[in-house]
PDB file of C-alpha atoms in Angstrom:
ATOM      1  CA  MET A   1       0.000   0.000   0.000  1.00  0.00           C
ATOM      2  CA  SER A   2       1.474   3.361  -1.008  1.00  0.00           C
ATOM      3  CA  SER A   3       2.323   5.990   1.578  1.00  0.00           C
ATOM      4  CA  PHE A   4      -0.055   8.477  -0.114  1.00  0.00           C
ATOM      5  CA  PHE A   5      -2.943   5.985   0.056  1.00  0.00           C
ATOM      6  CA  LYS A   6      -2.287   5.270   3.750  1.00  0.00           C
ATOM      7  CA  VAL A   7      -2.156   8.971   4.674  1.00  0.00           C
ATOM      8  CA  THR A   8      -5.211   9.862   2.574  1.00  0.00           C
ATOM      9  CA  THR A   9      -7.230   6.958   3.976  1.00  0.00           C
ATOM     10  CA  LEU A  10      -6.283   7.882   7.544  1.00  0.00           C
ATOM     11  CA  CYS A  11      -7.155  11.518   6.827  1.00  0.00           C
ATOM     12  CA  ALA A  12     -10.569  10.603   5.427  1.00  0.00           C
ATOM     13  CA  LEU A  13     -11.281   8.280   8.348  1.00  0.00           C
ATOM     14  CA  GLY A  14     -10.227  11.080  10.692  1.00  0.00           C
ATOM     15  CA  ALA A  15     -12.627  13.371   8.871  1.00  0.00           C
ATOM     16  CA  VAL A  16     -15.476  11.127   9.918  1.00  0.00           C
ATOM     17  CA  LEU A  17     -14.414  11.663  13.517  1.00  0.00           C
ATOM     18  CA  PHE A  18     -13.958  15.411  12.886  1.00  0.00           C
ATOM     19  CA  THR A  19     -10.274  15.322  13.774  1.00  0.00           C
ATOM     20  CA  GLY A  20      -9.230  17.072  10.589  1.00  0.00           C
ATOM     21  CA  CYS A  21      -6.187  16.760   8.402  1.00  0.00           C
ATOM     22  CA  THR A  22      -3.802  19.168   6.781  1.00  0.00           C
ATOM     23  CA  SER A  23      -3.908  20.167   3.142  1.00  0.00           C
ATOM     24  CA  ASN A  24      -0.700  18.124   2.727  1.00  0.00           C
ATOM     25  CA  ASP A  25      -2.646  14.978   3.598  1.00  0.00           C
ATOM     26  CA  ILE A  26      -4.984  15.120   0.596  1.00  0.00           C
ATOM     27  CA  SER A  27      -4.435  14.946  -3.131  1.00  0.00           C
ATOM     28  CA  THR A  28      -3.955  18.344  -4.736  1.00  0.00           C
ATOM     29  CA  GLU A  29      -4.986  17.072  -8.176  1.00  0.00           C
ATOM     30  CA  ASN A  30      -8.708  17.476  -7.540  1.00  0.00           C
ATOM     31  CA  VAL A  31      -9.043  20.318  -5.057  1.00  0.00           C
ATOM     32  CA  ARG A  32     -11.526  23.177  -5.266  1.00  0.00           C
ATOM     33  CA  THR A  33     -11.815  26.210  -2.998  1.00  0.00           C
ATOM     34  CA  VAL A  34     -15.374  27.517  -2.828  1.00  0.00           C
ATOM     35  CA  SER A  35     -15.908  31.123  -1.762  1.00  0.00           C
ATOM     36  CA  MET A  36     -19.011  31.280   0.420  1.00  0.00           C
ATOM     37  CA  HIS A  37     -21.168  34.421   0.721  1.00  0.00           C
ATOM     38  CA  ALA A  38     -24.161  35.447   2.798  1.00  0.00           C
ATOM     39  CA  VAL A  39     -27.354  35.378   0.713  1.00  0.00           C
ATOM     40  CA  SER A  40     -30.706  37.126   1.007  1.00  0.00           C
ATOM     41  CA  ALA A  41     -33.734  37.848  -1.159  1.00  0.00           C
ATOM     42  CA  GLN A  42     -31.812  40.931  -2.343  1.00  0.00           C
ATOM     43  CA  GLY A  43     -28.827  38.911  -3.604  1.00  0.00           C
ATOM     44  CA  THR A  44     -25.342  37.796  -2.644  1.00  0.00           C
ATOM     45  CA  GLY A  45     -23.645  39.632   0.221  1.00  0.00           C
ATOM     46  CA  GLU A  46     -20.385  39.634   2.106  1.00  0.00           C
ATOM     47  CA  SER A  47     -17.932  36.748   2.292  1.00  0.00           C
ATOM     48  CA  VAL A  48     -18.405  34.274   5.144  1.00  0.00           C
ATOM     49  CA  GLY A  49     -15.262  32.290   4.279  1.00  0.00           C
ATOM     50  CA  THR A  50     -14.258  29.324   2.174  1.00  0.00           C
ATOM     51  CA  VAL A  51     -14.808  25.597   1.858  1.00  0.00           C
ATOM     52  CA  LEU A  52     -12.048  23.354   0.511  1.00  0.00           C
ATOM     53  CA  LEU A  53     -13.249  20.268  -1.370  1.00  0.00           C
ATOM     54  CA  SER A  54     -10.926  17.383  -2.252  1.00  0.00           C
ATOM     55  CA  ASP A  55     -11.289  13.800  -3.421  1.00  0.00           C
ATOM     56  CA  SER A  56     -10.028  10.969  -1.249  1.00  0.00           C
ATOM     57  CA  PRO A  57     -10.313   7.190  -1.586  1.00  0.00           C
ATOM     58  CA  THR A  58     -13.249   7.227   0.847  1.00  0.00           C
ATOM     59  CA  GLY A  59     -15.196  10.128  -0.676  1.00  0.00           C
ATOM     60  CA  LEU A  60     -15.190  13.897  -0.793  1.00  0.00           C
ATOM     61  CA  VAL A  61     -13.303  15.593   2.044  1.00  0.00           C
ATOM     62  CA  ILE A  62     -14.921  18.922   3.018  1.00  0.00           C
ATOM     63  CA  ARG A  63     -12.852  21.406   5.060  1.00  0.00           C
ATOM     64  CA  THR A  64     -14.673  24.518   6.207  1.00  0.00           C
ATOM     65  CA  HIS A  65     -13.150  27.890   7.101  1.00  0.00           C
ATOM     66  CA  LEU A  66     -16.316  29.862   7.818  1.00  0.00           C
ATOM     67  CA  LYS A  67     -17.239  32.853   9.983  1.00  0.00           C
ATOM     68  CA  GLN A  68     -20.183  35.125  10.807  1.00  0.00           C
ATOM     69  CA  LEU A  69     -22.747  32.311  10.811  1.00  0.00           C
ATOM     70  CA  PRO A  70     -25.456  31.698  13.438  1.00  0.00           C
ATOM     71  CA  ALA A  71     -24.243  29.258  16.105  1.00  0.00           C
ATOM     72  CA  GLY A  72     -25.625  25.728  16.135  1.00  0.00           C
ATOM     73  CA  GLU A  73     -26.258  22.993  13.615  1.00  0.00           C
ATOM     74  CA  ARG A  74     -26.922  24.039  10.005  1.00  0.00           C
ATOM     75  CA  GLY A  75     -28.158  22.093   6.994  1.00  0.00           C
ATOM     76  CA  PHE A  76     -25.314  21.789   4.454  1.00  0.00           C
ATOM     77  CA  HIS A  77     -26.020  20.594   0.916  1.00  0.00           C
ATOM     78  CA  VAL A  78     -25.065  20.692  -2.744  1.00  0.00           C
ATOM     79  CA  HIS A  79     -27.838  22.147  -4.908  1.00  0.00           C
ATOM     80  CA  GLU A  80     -28.397  21.310  -8.565  1.00  0.00           C
ATOM     81  CA  ASN A  81     -27.666  24.691 -10.225  1.00  0.00           C
ATOM     82  CA  GLY A  82     -24.480  26.741 -10.076  1.00  0.00           C
ATOM     83  CA  SER A  83     -26.124  29.975  -8.970  1.00  0.00           C
ATOM     84  CA  CYS A  84     -26.540  31.811  -5.671  1.00  0.00           C
ATOM     85  CA  ALA A  85     -28.931  34.396  -7.104  1.00  0.00           C
ATOM     86  CA  PRO A  86     -32.337  35.067  -5.577  1.00  0.00           C
ATOM     87  CA  ALA A  87     -35.405  33.852  -7.465  1.00  0.00           C
ATOM     88  CA  MET A  88     -39.194  33.899  -7.189  1.00  0.00           C
ATOM     89  CA  LYS A  89     -41.140  31.151  -5.465  1.00  0.00           C
ATOM     90  CA  ASP A  90     -44.850  31.401  -4.763  1.00  0.00           C
ATOM     91  CA  GLY A  91     -44.777  35.052  -5.846  1.00  0.00           C
ATOM     92  CA  LYS A  92     -42.046  35.969  -3.353  1.00  0.00           C
ATOM     93  CA  MET A  93     -38.315  36.554  -3.845  1.00  0.00           C
ATOM     94  CA  GLY A  94     -36.171  34.069  -1.917  1.00  0.00           C
ATOM     95  CA  ALA A  95     -32.476  33.848  -1.084  1.00  0.00           C
ATOM     96  CA  ALA A  96     -30.396  31.724  -3.496  1.00  0.00           C
ATOM     97  CA  LEU A  97     -33.474  30.009  -4.943  1.00  0.00           C
ATOM     98  CA  ALA A  98     -31.819  29.987  -8.404  1.00  0.00           C
ATOM     99  CA  ALA A  99     -29.656  27.150  -7.022  1.00  0.00           C
ATOM    100  CA  GLY A 100     -32.648  24.826  -7.320  1.00  0.00           C
ATOM    101  CA  SER A 101     -33.173  21.726  -5.195  1.00  0.00           C
ATOM    102  CA  HIS A 102     -30.700  19.343  -3.629  1.00  0.00           C
ATOM    103  CA  TYR A 103     -28.427  17.650  -6.156  1.00  0.00           C
ATOM    104  CA  ASN A 104     -30.171  14.317  -6.790  1.00  0.00           C
ATOM    105  CA  PRO A 105     -29.083  12.713 -10.093  1.00  0.00           C
ATOM    106  CA  ASN A 106     -29.926   9.215  -8.844  1.00  0.00           C
ATOM    107  CA  GLN A 107     -33.525  10.249  -8.098  1.00  0.00           C
ATOM    108  CA  ALA A 108     -33.391   9.205  -4.437  1.00  0.00           C
ATOM    109  CA  PRO A 109     -37.001   9.380  -3.234  1.00  0.00           C
ATOM    110  CA  ASN A 110     -36.182  11.076   0.096  1.00  0.00           C
ATOM    111  CA  HIS A 111     -33.762  13.419   1.805  1.00  0.00           C
ATOM    112  CA  GLY A 112     -31.411  11.411   4.001  1.00  0.00           C
ATOM    113  CA  THR A 113     -27.939  10.973   5.366  1.00  0.00           C
ATOM    114  CA  PRO A 114     -24.796  11.447   3.291  1.00  0.00           C
ATOM    115  CA  SER A 115     -24.878   7.650   2.788  1.00  0.00           C
ATOM    116  CA  THR A 116     -28.576   7.181   1.986  1.00  0.00           C
ATOM    117  CA  GLY A 117     -30.227  10.322   0.604  1.00  0.00           C
ATOM    118  CA  HIS A 118     -29.640  12.673  -2.296  1.00  0.00           C
ATOM    119  CA  LEU A 119     -26.031  12.843  -3.469  1.00  0.00           C
ATOM    120  CA  GLY A 120     -26.129  16.493  -2.375  1.00  0.00           C
ATOM    121  CA  ASP A 121     -26.996  15.592   1.232  1.00  0.00           C
ATOM    122  CA  PHE A 122     -23.839  16.443   3.186  1.00  0.00           C
ATOM    123  CA  PRO A 123     -23.208  16.030   6.923  1.00  0.00           C
ATOM    124  CA  ALA A 124     -24.740  18.818   9.021  1.00  0.00           C
ATOM    125  CA  LEU A 125     -22.436  21.754   9.673  1.00  0.00           C
ATOM    126  CA  LYS A 126     -21.675  22.538  13.316  1.00  0.00           C
ATOM    127  CA  VAL A 127     -21.105  26.257  13.929  1.00  0.00           C
ATOM    128  CA  SER A 128     -19.373  27.330  17.158  1.00  0.00           C
ATOM    129  CA  THR A 129     -20.784  29.918  19.529  1.00  0.00           C
ATOM    130  CA  ASP A 130     -18.393  32.493  18.028  1.00  0.00           C
ATOM    131  CA  GLY A 131     -19.984  31.995  14.595  1.00  0.00           C
ATOM    132  CA  THR A 132     -17.107  30.034  13.089  1.00  0.00           C
ATOM    133  CA  ALA A 133     -17.097  26.581  11.538  1.00  0.00           C
ATOM    134  CA  ARG A 134     -13.664  25.064  11.094  1.00  0.00           C
ATOM    135  CA  VAL A 135     -14.483  21.409  10.633  1.00  0.00           C
ATOM    136  CA  THR A 136     -13.617  18.533   8.331  1.00  0.00           C
ATOM    137  CA  LEU A 137     -16.473  16.399   7.019  1.00  0.00           C
ATOM    138  CA  LEU A 138     -16.794  13.468   4.616  1.00  0.00           C
ATOM    139  CA  ALA A 139     -19.362  12.854   1.865  1.00  0.00           C
ATOM    140  CA  PRO A 140     -18.711   9.173   1.081  1.00  0.00           C
ATOM    141  CA  ARG A 141     -20.643   8.856  -2.214  1.00  0.00           C
ATOM    142  CA  VAL A 142     -19.458  12.036  -3.945  1.00  0.00           C
ATOM    143  CA  LYS A 143     -16.448  12.989  -6.051  1.00  0.00           C
ATOM    144  CA  LEU A 144     -15.489  16.558  -6.909  1.00  0.00           C
ATOM    145  CA  ALA A 145     -16.182  15.910 -10.609  1.00  0.00           C
ATOM    146  CA  ASP A 146     -19.828  15.106  -9.703  1.00  0.00           C
ATOM    147  CA  ILE A 147     -20.490  18.524  -8.188  1.00  0.00           C
ATOM    148  CA  LYS A 148     -18.323  21.012 -10.114  1.00  0.00           C
ATOM    149  CA  GLY A 149     -20.437  23.909 -11.335  1.00  0.00           C
ATOM    150  CA  ARG A 150     -23.163  23.360  -8.718  1.00  0.00           C
ATOM    151  CA  ALA A 151     -24.015  25.410  -5.606  1.00  0.00           C
ATOM    152  CA  LEU A 152     -22.887  24.643  -2.052  1.00  0.00           C
ATOM    153  CA  MET A 153     -25.527  25.832   0.417  1.00  0.00           C
ATOM    154  CA  ILE A 154     -25.769  26.511   4.154  1.00  0.00           C
ATOM    155  CA  HIS A 155     -29.294  26.653   5.596  1.00  0.00           C
ATOM    156  CA  ALA A 156     -30.683  28.575   8.582  1.00  0.00           C
ATOM    157  CA  GLY A 157     -31.884  25.427  10.366  1.00  0.00           C
ATOM    158  CA  GLY A 158     -30.369  22.080  11.240  1.00  0.00           C
ATOM    159  CA  ASP A 159     -30.742  18.798   9.408  1.00  0.00           C
ATOM    160  CA  ASN A 160     -32.492  15.739  10.814  1.00  0.00           C
ATOM    161  CA  TYR A 161     -31.673  13.678   7.658  1.00  0.00           C
ATOM    162  CA  SER A 162     -35.353  13.046   6.997  1.00  0.00           C
ATOM    163  CA  ASP A 163     -38.348  14.571   5.230  1.00  0.00           C
ATOM    164  CA  HIS A 164     -40.391  14.499   8.468  1.00  0.00           C
ATOM    165  CA  PRO A 165     -41.625  16.545  10.224  1.00  0.00           C
ATOM    166  CA  LEU A 166     -40.317  19.091   7.652  1.00  0.00           C
ATOM    167  CA  PRO A 167     -39.096  18.403   4.119  1.00  0.00           C
ATOM    168  CA  LEU A 168     -35.383  18.273   3.250  1.00  0.00           C
ATOM    169  CA  GLY A 169     -34.222  17.864   6.837  1.00  0.00           C
ATOM    170  CA  GLY A 170     -35.893  21.042   8.079  1.00  0.00           C
ATOM    171  CA  GLY A 171     -32.991  23.279   7.045  1.00  0.00           C
ATOM    172  CA  GLY A 172     -35.301  26.024   5.879  1.00  0.00           C
ATOM    173  CA  GLU A 173     -34.032  29.315   4.470  1.00  0.00           C
ATOM    174  CA  ARG A 174     -30.741  29.587   2.641  1.00  0.00           C
ATOM    175  CA  ILE A 175     -28.228  31.808   4.448  1.00  0.00           C
ATOM    176  CA  ALA A 176     -24.911  31.240   2.630  1.00  0.00           C
ATOM    177  CA  CYS A 177     -23.957  29.964  -0.795  1.00  0.00           C
ATOM    178  CA  GLY A 178     -20.994  29.432  -3.088  1.00  0.00           C
ATOM    179  CA  VAL A 179     -20.579  28.065  -6.603  1.00  0.00           C
ATOM    180  CA  ILE A 180     -18.284  25.046  -6.830  1.00  0.00           C
TER     181      ILE A 180
END
């Protein structure tokens, strides 16, 4: 087993446990930095940081460097369209609605976990009391090539990985977005 494979596998397994890894521990061939911005019905606002996406043998490694977010758990997903623009829904302008729904090319019938739901269903994002999120997560069924050109979204609410009692995990309004 190559040294690179061992380090990358350990890094990805560590990501599951939220221990993190350095940028030297992941392949630089397929890395994308996504600039994330606050969104509202009026459009895209100030920067809230970046998200680094990189392929690993066990899935997509997601490293967040975010700030100025509401503390607590937030829904975190890939949406089908590469736009963070507002759009109309039910006669009302909504934040980042041009991004469309969760990325779901396999037509999964329900929102779920990163292992069972839409391919765009990522692990929930944990934001510290100071408004920062510096965590490493893993999306086991996704590769960077699958999601290039799509939108990465942070929602106002948490994510219960179900469509009940609210659809799409109950994440609600879109508060930050970036195009991958």
